[in-house]
CSV table of C-alpha atoms in Angstrom, one decimal:
chain,number,residue,atom,x,y,z
G,132,UNK,CA,-80.3,29.7,-41.8
G,133,UNK,CA,-77.9,32.6,-41.0
G,134,UNK,CA,-75.5,30.8,-43.4
G,135,UNK,CA,-77.7,30.9,-46.6
G,136,UNK,CA,-78.5,34.9,-45.5
G,137,UNK,CA,-74.4,35.5,-44.5
G,138,UNK,CA,-74.2,33.7,-48.1
G,139,UNK,CA,-76.9,35.4,-50.6
G,140,UNK,CA,-75.4,39.2,-48.5
G,141,UNK,CA,-71.8,38.2,-49.8
G,142,UNK,CA,-73.6,37.5,-53.2
G,143,UNK,CA,-74.8,40.8,-53.6
G,144,UNK,CA,-71.9,42.6,-52.6
G,145,UNK,CA,-69.7,40.7,-55.0
G,146,UNK,CA,-72.4,41.7,-57.7
G,147,UNK,CA,-73.0,45.1,-56.7
G,148,UNK,CA,-69.2,45.9,-56.4
G,149,UNK,CA,-68.8,44.1,-60.0
G,150,UNK,CA,-71.0,45.6,-61.3
G,151,UNK,CA,-69.9,46.6,-65.1
G,152,UNK,CA,-68.9,42.9,-65.1
G,153,UNK,CA,-72.0,41.7,-64.2
G,154,UNK,CA,-74.0,44.2,-66.7
G,155,UNK,CA,-71.6,42.8,-69.2
G,156,UNK,CA,-72.3,39.5,-68.8
G,157,UNK,CA,-76.0,39.7,-68.6
G,158,UNK,CA,-76.0,41.4,-72.1
G,159,UNK,CA,-73.7,39.0,-73.6
G,160,UNK,CA,-76.0,36.2,-72.1
G,161,UNK,CA,-78.9,38.0,-73.9
G,162,UNK,CA,-77.5,38.8,-76.7
G,163,UNK,CA,-76.3,34.8,-76.8
G,164,UNK,CA,-80.2,33.5,-76.5
G,165,UNK,CA,-81.5,36.1,-78.8
G,166,UNK,CA,-78.7,35.0,-81.6
G,167,UNK,CA,-80.0,31.2,-80.9
G,168,UNK,CA,-83.7,32.0,-80.9
G,169,UNK,CA,-83.3,34.2,-84.4
G,170,UNK,CA,-81.2,31.6,-86.2
G,171,UNK,CA,-83.8,28.8,-85.2
G,172,UNK,CA,-85.7,30.4,-87.6
G,173,UNK,CA,-86.4,28.6,-91.3
G,174,UNK,CA,-87.9,29.9,-94.2
G,175,UNK,CA,-91.0,27.8,-95.7
G,176,UNK,CA,-92.3,26.1,-98.7
G,177,UNK,CA,-89.2,24.1,-99.9
G,178,UNK,CA,-91.1,22.1,-102.3
G,179,UNK,CA,-91.3,25.5,-104.4
G,180,UNK,CA,-87.5,26.3,-103.9
G,181,UNK,CA,-84.8,25.1,-106.2
G,182,UNK,CA,-81.1,25.0,-105.3
G,183,UNK,CA,-78.4,25.0,-108.1
G,184,UNK,CA,-75.0,23.8,-106.6
G,185,UNK,CA,-71.8,23.2,-108.2
G,186,UNK,CA,-69.2,20.3,-107.8
G,187,UNK,CA,-71.8,18.0,-106.6
G,188,UNK,CA,-69.2,14.5,-107.7
G,189,UNK,CA,-68.2,14.0,-104.2
G,190,UNK,CA,-67.9,15.8,-100.7
G,191,UNK,CA,-69.4,19.2,-99.6
G,192,UNK,CA,-71.0,19.5,-102.8
G,193,UNK,CA,-72.6,15.3,-102.9
G,194,UNK,CA,-73.3,15.2,-99.3
G,195,UNK,CA,-75.0,18.5,-99.5
G,196,UNK,CA,-77.0,18.0,-102.8
G,197,UNK,CA,-78.7,14.4,-100.6
G,198,UNK,CA,-79.2,16.4,-97.5
G,199,UNK,CA,-80.8,19.1,-99.6
G,200,UNK,CA,-83.0,16.6,-101.2
G,201,UNK,CA,-84.2,15.0,-98.2
G,202,UNK,CA,-85.4,17.8,-96.9
G,203,UNK,CA,-88.1,18.1,-99.8
G,204,UNK,CA,-86.1,20.9,-101.6
G,205,UNK,CA,-85.4,20.9,-105.8
G,206,UNK,CA,-81.9,20.2,-106.0
G,207,UNK,CA,-80.1,20.6,-109.3
G,208,UNK,CA,-76.7,19.5,-109.2
G,209,UNK,CA,-74.0,19.9,-111.5
G,210,UNK,CA,-71.5,17.4,-111.5
G,211,UNK,CA,-68.2,17.5,-113.8
G,212,UNK,CA,-68.2,13.9,-114.4
G,213,UNK,CA,-71.2,11.6,-115.9
G,214,UNK,CA,-70.2,8.9,-113.5
G,215,UNK,CA,-70.5,11.2,-110.7
G,216,UNK,CA,-73.9,12.6,-111.9
G,217,UNK,CA,-75.2,9.1,-112.4
G,218,UNK,CA,-74.3,8.4,-109.0
G,219,UNK,CA,-75.7,11.2,-107.3
G,220,UNK,CA,-79.0,10.1,-109.3
G,221,UNK,CA,-79.1,6.8,-108.0
G,222,UNK,CA,-79.0,7.8,-104.0
G,223,UNK,CA,-81.4,10.8,-104.4
G,224,UNK,CA,-85.0,11.0,-105.4
G,225,UNK,CA,-86.7,12.2,-108.4
G,226,UNK,CA,-86.8,15.5,-107.4
G,227,UNK,CA,-83.4,15.9,-107.8
G,228,UNK,CA,-81.9,16.5,-111.3
G,229,UNK,CA,-78.6,16.4,-112.5
G,230,UNK,CA,-76.3,18.1,-115.2
G,231,UNK,CA,-72.7,18.1,-116.7
G,232,UNK,CA,-71.3,21.5,-115.4
G,233,UNK,CA,-67.2,22.8,-116.5
G,234,UNK,CA,-66.9,25.8,-114.0
G,235,UNK,CA,-63.8,26.6,-116.5
G,236,UNK,CA,-66.1,26.9,-119.6
G,237,UNK,CA,-68.6,30.0,-120.3
G,238,UNK,CA,-69.9,28.2,-122.8
G,239,UNK,CA,-70.6,25.2,-120.7
G,240,UNK,CA,-72.2,27.7,-117.7
G,241,UNK,CA,-74.0,28.9,-120.3
G,242,UNK,CA,-75.6,25.6,-121.0
G,243,UNK,CA,-76.6,25.0,-117.2
G,244,UNK,CA,-78.1,28.5,-117.2
G,245,UNK,CA,-80.6,27.1,-120.1
G,246,UNK,CA,-81.3,23.9,-118.1
G,247,UNK,CA,-81.6,25.5,-114.4
G,248,UNK,CA,-84.5,28.6,-116.1
G,249,UNK,CA,-86.1,25.9,-117.9
G,250,UNK,CA,-86.6,24.0,-114.0
G,251,UNK,CA,-87.0,27.0,-112.0
G,252,UNK,CA,-89.9,29.0,-114.3
G,253,UNK,CA,-90.8,32.3,-113.0
G,254,UNK,CA,-90.5,31.0,-109.2
G,255,UNK,CA,-86.7,32.1,-110.0
G,256,UNK,CA,-83.7,30.2,-108.0
G,257,UNK,CA,-83.9,30.0,-104.3
G,258,UNK,CA,-80.2,29.2,-104.1
G,259,UNK,CA,-76.8,29.1,-105.5
G,260,UNK,CA,-74.0,27.0,-104.0
G,261,UNK,CA,-70.4,27.7,-105.8
G,262,UNK,CA,-68.4,24.7,-104.2
G,263,UNK,CA,-66.6,23.5,-107.4
G,264,UNK,CA,-63.4,23.6,-106.4
G,265,UNK,CA,-59.6,22.2,-106.5
G,266,UNK,CA,-56.3,22.5,-104.7
G,267,UNK,CA,-53.7,21.5,-106.6
G,268,UNK,CA,-50.9,22.3,-107.5
G,269,UNK,CA,-50.0,23.6,-103.9
G,270,UNK,CA,-46.6,24.0,-102.5
G,271,UNK,CA,-43.8,26.5,-102.3
G,272,UNK,CA,-44.1,29.5,-104.2
G,273,UNK,CA,-41.0,29.2,-106.1
G,274,UNK,CA,-41.4,25.6,-106.9
G,275,UNK,CA,-44.1,27.2,-109.2
G,276,UNK,CA,-45.0,27.8,-112.8
G,277,UNK,CA,-47.8,30.9,-113.5
G,278,UNK,CA,-50.0,27.9,-115.1
G,279,UNK,CA,-50.2,26.4,-112.0
G,280,UNK,CA,-51.8,29.3,-110.5
G,281,UNK,CA,-53.8,29.4,-113.1
G,282,UNK,CA,-55.5,25.9,-113.2
G,283,UNK,CA,-56.0,26.6,-109.3
G,284,UNK,CA,-57.7,30.4,-110.0
G,285,UNK,CA,-59.7,29.2,-113.6
G,286,UNK,CA,-62.1,27.1,-111.1
G,287,UNK,CA,-62.2,28.0,-107.3
G,288,UNK,CA,-62.3,32.0,-108.3
G,289,UNK,CA,-63.1,33.0,-111.8
G,290,UNK,CA,-65.8,30.1,-112.0
G,291,UNK,CA,-67.1,31.5,-108.7
G,292,UNK,CA,-67.6,35.0,-110.5
G,293,UNK,CA,-68.7,33.7,-114.2
G,294,UNK,CA,-71.3,31.5,-112.7
G,295,UNK,CA,-72.6,33.9,-110.3
G,296,UNK,CA,-72.5,36.9,-112.6
G,297,UNK,CA,-74.8,34.3,-115.4
G,298,UNK,CA,-77.2,33.0,-112.3
G,299,UNK,CA,-78.1,36.7,-110.7
G,300,UNK,CA,-81.0,37.2,-112.9
G,301,UNK,CA,-83.0,34.1,-111.8
G,302,UNK,CA,-81.8,34.9,-108.2
G,303,UNK,CA,-83.1,38.1,-108.1
G,304,UNK,CA,-86.2,37.1,-109.1
G,305,UNK,CA,-86.5,34.4,-106.2
G,306,UNK,CA,-84.5,37.1,-104.2
G,307,UNK,CA,-82.7,34.5,-103.3
G,308,UNK,CA,-79.3,33.3,-101.3
G,309,UNK,CA,-76.0,33.0,-103.0
G,310,UNK,CA,-73.3,30.5,-100.9
G,311,UNK,CA,-70.5,30.7,-101.6
G,312,UNK,CA,-67.4,28.1,-100.8
G,313,UNK,CA,-64.2,30.0,-99.2
G,314,UNK,CA,-61.6,28.4,-96.8
G,315,UNK,CA,-59.7,29.3,-93.6
G,316,UNK,CA,-56.9,30.0,-96.1
G,317,UNK,CA,-58.8,32.9,-97.6
G,318,UNK,CA,-58.0,33.9,-93.7
G,319,UNK,CA,-54.5,32.3,-93.7
G,320,UNK,CA,-52.1,32.0,-96.9
G,321,UNK,CA,-50.5,28.6,-95.1
G,322,UNK,CA,-48.8,27.8,-98.6
G,323,UNK,CA,-47.9,28.6,-102.0
G,324,UNK,CA,-50.0,27.9,-105.4
G,325,UNK,CA,-53.4,29.5,-106.3
G,326,UNK,CA,-55.2,28.3,-103.9
G,327,UNK,CA,-55.2,30.9,-101.0
G,328,UNK,CA,-55.1,33.7,-103.7
G,329,UNK,CA,-58.6,32.1,-105.0
G,330,UNK,CA,-59.4,31.6,-101.5
G,331,UNK,CA,-58.9,35.4,-100.5
G,332,UNK,CA,-60.4,36.8,-103.5
G,333,UNK,CA,-63.8,34.6,-102.9
G,334,UNK,CA,-63.7,36.3,-99.9
G,335,UNK,CA,-63.5,39.4,-101.4
G,336,UNK,CA,-66.2,38.5,-104.7
G,337,UNK,CA,-68.5,37.7,-101.7
G,338,UNK,CA,-68.4,40.9,-99.7
G,339,UNK,CA,-68.7,43.0,-102.5
G,340,UNK,CA,-71.5,41.0,-104.1
G,341,UNK,CA,-73.3,40.6,-100.8
G,342,UNK,CA,-73.2,44.7,-100.5
G,343,UNK,CA,-74.5,45.3,-103.6
G,344,UNK,CA,-77.3,42.8,-103.8
G,345,UNK,CA,-78.8,43.6,-100.4
G,346,UNK,CA,-80.8,45.9,-102.3
G,347,UNK,CA,-82.8,43.5,-104.6
G,348,UNK,CA,-83.7,41.1,-101.3
G,349,UNK,CA,-80.1,38.5,-102.3
G,350,UNK,CA,-78.6,37.2,-98.8
G,351,UNK,CA,-74.6,35.9,-100.0
G,352,UNK,CA,-72.8,34.2,-97.6
G,353,UNK,CA,-69.3,32.8,-96.7
G,354,UNK,CA,-68.4,29.5,-95.9
G,355,UNK,CA,-65.2,29.0,-94.0
G,356,UNK,CA,-64.4,25.3,-93.7
G,357,UNK,CA,-61.0,24.1,-91.6
G,358,UNK,CA,-59.5,21.2,-92.8
G,359,UNK,CA,-62.1,18.2,-94.0
G,360,UNK,CA,-61.2,14.9,-95.5
G,361,UNK,CA,-62.2,15.5,-99.4
G,362,UNK,CA,-60.7,15.2,-102.5
G,363,UNK,CA,-59.3,18.6,-102.0
G,364,UNK,CA,-57.3,17.5,-99.4
G,365,UNK,CA,-56.0,14.1,-100.7
G,366,UNK,CA,-53.0,13.3,-99.3
G,367,UNK,CA,-51.8,10.7,-102.2
G,368,UNK,CA,-53.0,13.6,-105.2
G,369,UNK,CA,-50.7,16.7,-103.5
G,370,UNK,CA,-47.9,14.0,-103.1
G,371,UNK,CA,-47.9,13.2,-106.6
G,372,UNK,CA,-48.1,16.6,-107.5
G,373,UNK,CA,-46.1,17.9,-104.8
G,374,UNK,CA,-42.8,15.8,-106.8
G,375,UNK,CA,-43.9,16.3,-110.3
G,376,UNK,CA,-43.1,19.7,-108.9
G,377,UNK,CA,-40.0,19.3,-107.5
G,378,UNK,CA,-39.0,17.3,-110.6
G,379,UNK,CA,-39.3,19.9,-113.3
G,380,UNK,CA,-36.9,22.2,-110.9
G,381,UNK,CA,-33.5,23.3,-112.0
G,382,UNK,CA,-30.6,21.5,-110.0
G,383,UNK,CA,-29.2,24.9,-108.5
G,384,UNK,CA,-32.8,25.7,-107.1
G,385,UNK,CA,-33.3,22.2,-105.4
G,386,UNK,CA,-29.4,22.5,-104.3
G,387,UNK,CA,-31.0,25.5,-102.2
G,388,UNK,CA,-33.8,23.6,-100.6
G,389,UNK,CA,-31.0,21.1,-100.1
G,390,UNK,CA,-31.6,17.0,-100.3
G,391,UNK,CA,-33.3,16.2,-98.1
G,392,UNK,CA,-35.9,19.1,-98.2
G,393,UNK,CA,-38.3,17.4,-100.5
G,394,UNK,CA,-39.0,14.4,-98.0
G,395,UNK,CA,-39.3,16.9,-95.0
G,396,UNK,CA,-41.8,19.1,-96.7
G,397,UNK,CA,-43.8,15.6,-97.9
G,398,UNK,CA,-43.7,14.3,-94.1
G,399,UNK,CA,-44.7,17.5,-92.6
G,400,UNK,CA,-47.6,17.2,-95.0
G,401,UNK,CA,-48.8,14.2,-94.0
G,402,UNK,CA,-48.8,14.8,-90.8
G,403,UNK,CA,-50.4,18.0,-90.6
G,404,UNK,CA,-53.6,16.7,-92.6
G,405,UNK,CA,-53.4,13.6,-90.7
G,406,UNK,CA,-53.9,15.3,-87.4
G,407,UNK,CA,-55.8,18.3,-88.8
G,408,UNK,CA,-58.2,16.6,-91.4
G,409,UNK,CA,-61.9,16.0,-90.2
G,410,UNK,CA,-63.6,12.9,-91.8
G,411,UNK,CA,-66.9,14.5,-90.5
G,412,UNK,CA,-67.9,17.0,-93.4
G,413,UNK,CA,-71.4,17.5,-92.7
G,414,UNK,CA,-70.2,19.9,-90.3
G,415,UNK,CA,-69.7,21.9,-93.4
G,416,UNK,CA,-72.6,20.6,-95.0
G,417,UNK,CA,-74.7,21.9,-92.1
G,418,UNK,CA,-73.6,25.3,-92.3
G,419,UNK,CA,-74.4,25.7,-96.0
G,420,UNK,CA,-77.8,24.3,-95.5
G,421,UNK,CA,-78.6,26.9,-92.5
G,422,UNK,CA,-77.3,30.1,-95.2
G,423,UNK,CA,-80.0,27.9,-97.6
G,424,UNK,CA,-83.1,27.3,-94.9
G,425,UNK,CA,-82.8,30.2,-92.0
G,426,UNK,CA,-84.5,33.4,-92.4
G,427,UNK,CA,-81.6,35.4,-91.2
G,428,UNK,CA,-78.4,33.5,-92.6
G,429,UNK,CA,-74.8,34.7,-91.2
G,430,UNK,CA,-72.6,36.4,-93.5
G,431,UNK,CA,-70.0,33.5,-92.7
G,432,UNK,CA,-69.7,30.5,-91.1
G,433,UNK,CA,-67.1,29.0,-90.0
G,434,UNK,CA,-67.3,25.0,-90.4
G,435,UNK,CA,-65.0,22.6,-88.2
G,436,UNK,CA,-63.0,22.4,-84.5
G,437,UNK,CA,-59.6,23.8,-86.2
G,438,UNK,CA,-61.4,27.0,-88.4
G,439,UNK,CA,-62.9,28.3,-84.4
G,440,UNK,CA,-60.8,27.8,-82.4
G,441,UNK,CA,-57.1,27.9,-84.1
G,442,UNK,CA,-57.0,29.3,-87.5
G,443,UNK,CA,-59.5,32.1,-87.8
G,444,UNK,CA,-58.4,33.1,-84.2
G,445,UNK,CA,-54.3,33.1,-86.0
G,446,UNK,CA,-55.7,35.3,-88.5
G,447,UNK,CA,-56.4,38.3,-86.2
G,448,UNK,CA,-53.1,38.3,-84.6
G,449,UNK,CA,-49.7,39.8,-85.4
G,450,UNK,CA,-48.3,38.3,-88.5
G,451,UNK,CA,-45.1,37.6,-86.6
G,452,UNK,CA,-47.0,35.1,-84.6
G,453,UNK,CA,-48.4,33.5,-87.5
G,454,UNK,CA,-45.7,33.4,-89.5
G,455,UNK,CA,-43.8,31.9,-86.5
G,456,UNK,CA,-46.5,29.0,-86.4
G,457,UNK,CA,-46.3,28.4,-90.5
G,458,UNK,CA,-42.9,27.5,-89.9
G,459,UNK,CA,-42.8,25.3,-87.3
G,460,UNK,CA,-45.0,23.1,-89.1
G,461,UNK,CA,-42.8,23.4,-92.6
G,462,UNK,CA,-39.3,21.8,-92.5
G,463,UNK,CA,-36.6,25.0,-93.3
G,464,UNK,CA,-34.1,24.6,-96.6
G,465,UNK,CA,-30.8,23.5,-95.7
G,466,UNK,CA,-29.5,27.7,-95.4
C-alpha cells in the first residue's frame, strides 16, 4: 500500500515537473481522437451518386471502379481499350457503365462528357477521379527529346486539366468531389523525363482548383501514392524503353557515361522497384474511396509505407540530403 502511494506521488511529481510536455501529449491525443472520429463520418445516398473515373483498364482505376460498384455507387468507368472496358463490365454490376476515353484527345473528352451528362441528369456528377496516367519515357534527362516529355505530360497533366475543366459544370451541380492522382514524385524528383514534372503540375493544379472551387462546395483531394506494382511501374516496360533511349544516343554521349553505365542503371532500377513496389494497391484505392465518401475528406492522402515514412519526410529535408539519397540509388557515370 505504501509502495503504491509512493508510486502515485512520484508520477504526480513527474507530471507536474513536465507540465508543458504533459499538456502537449494530452492535446495531441485529443486531436488524434477528434480526427479519427471526424474522418469516420460518411455521406449518405450512395445509390443517388455518380462517380466518373479515368484509366479503368487496370491498376488503381480498375480496382476503384469495382470497389465503388460494390458499395452501391453509380460508376462511370472510362477505359482506353475496348478489351479493358469489356473485362471490367464482366465482373461488375449493371449499375457500372463503361465508355472509351482518351484523355489526350479533346474530342474524345467531349464525347465522354456528353455520355456522363446523359447518365447523371440534373443530379450532376458527385465524383471525378483523374487516375489515367503513364510513366515512360523515364530516365536520365540528357537521354530525352522534347517529344518524350510531351508524351507523358499530355496524359498526366494536360489530360487532367482538360477533363476537369470539361466536367466542372456537372460537379458544381452536385457540389461534388475531384480526386487527382499525383505521386510522391510530385514532392521529390527522383528521375528525368516527364513523369515527375507532370505530378508536380498535378499538385499545383489541384491546389489552385481547390481554393477556387471551395465557394461552390466542391472538395478537391490529392492522392500521393508511393511505389506500387501497376503498369506504370512495370520493370519490363521501363527497361525496354530505357534501351530505346540509350540506343538512339550519339556515341560521344554514350562514351561520357561509360561502357557499363546502361546495364548498371537498369539493374539499379530493377533492384529499387523490387524492394519498393507494394502489390497491395488497395492501400491507394481506400484513400480514393475515403476522398469520395467521407463527409470531411483530406486535402492530401499518402498511400504506402514508403510514402509515409520515407519519401514525403525526405522531401522536407534540405536538398543536399535528398540529393545524397537519390545518388545512392543510381549508378554514377564513369567521370
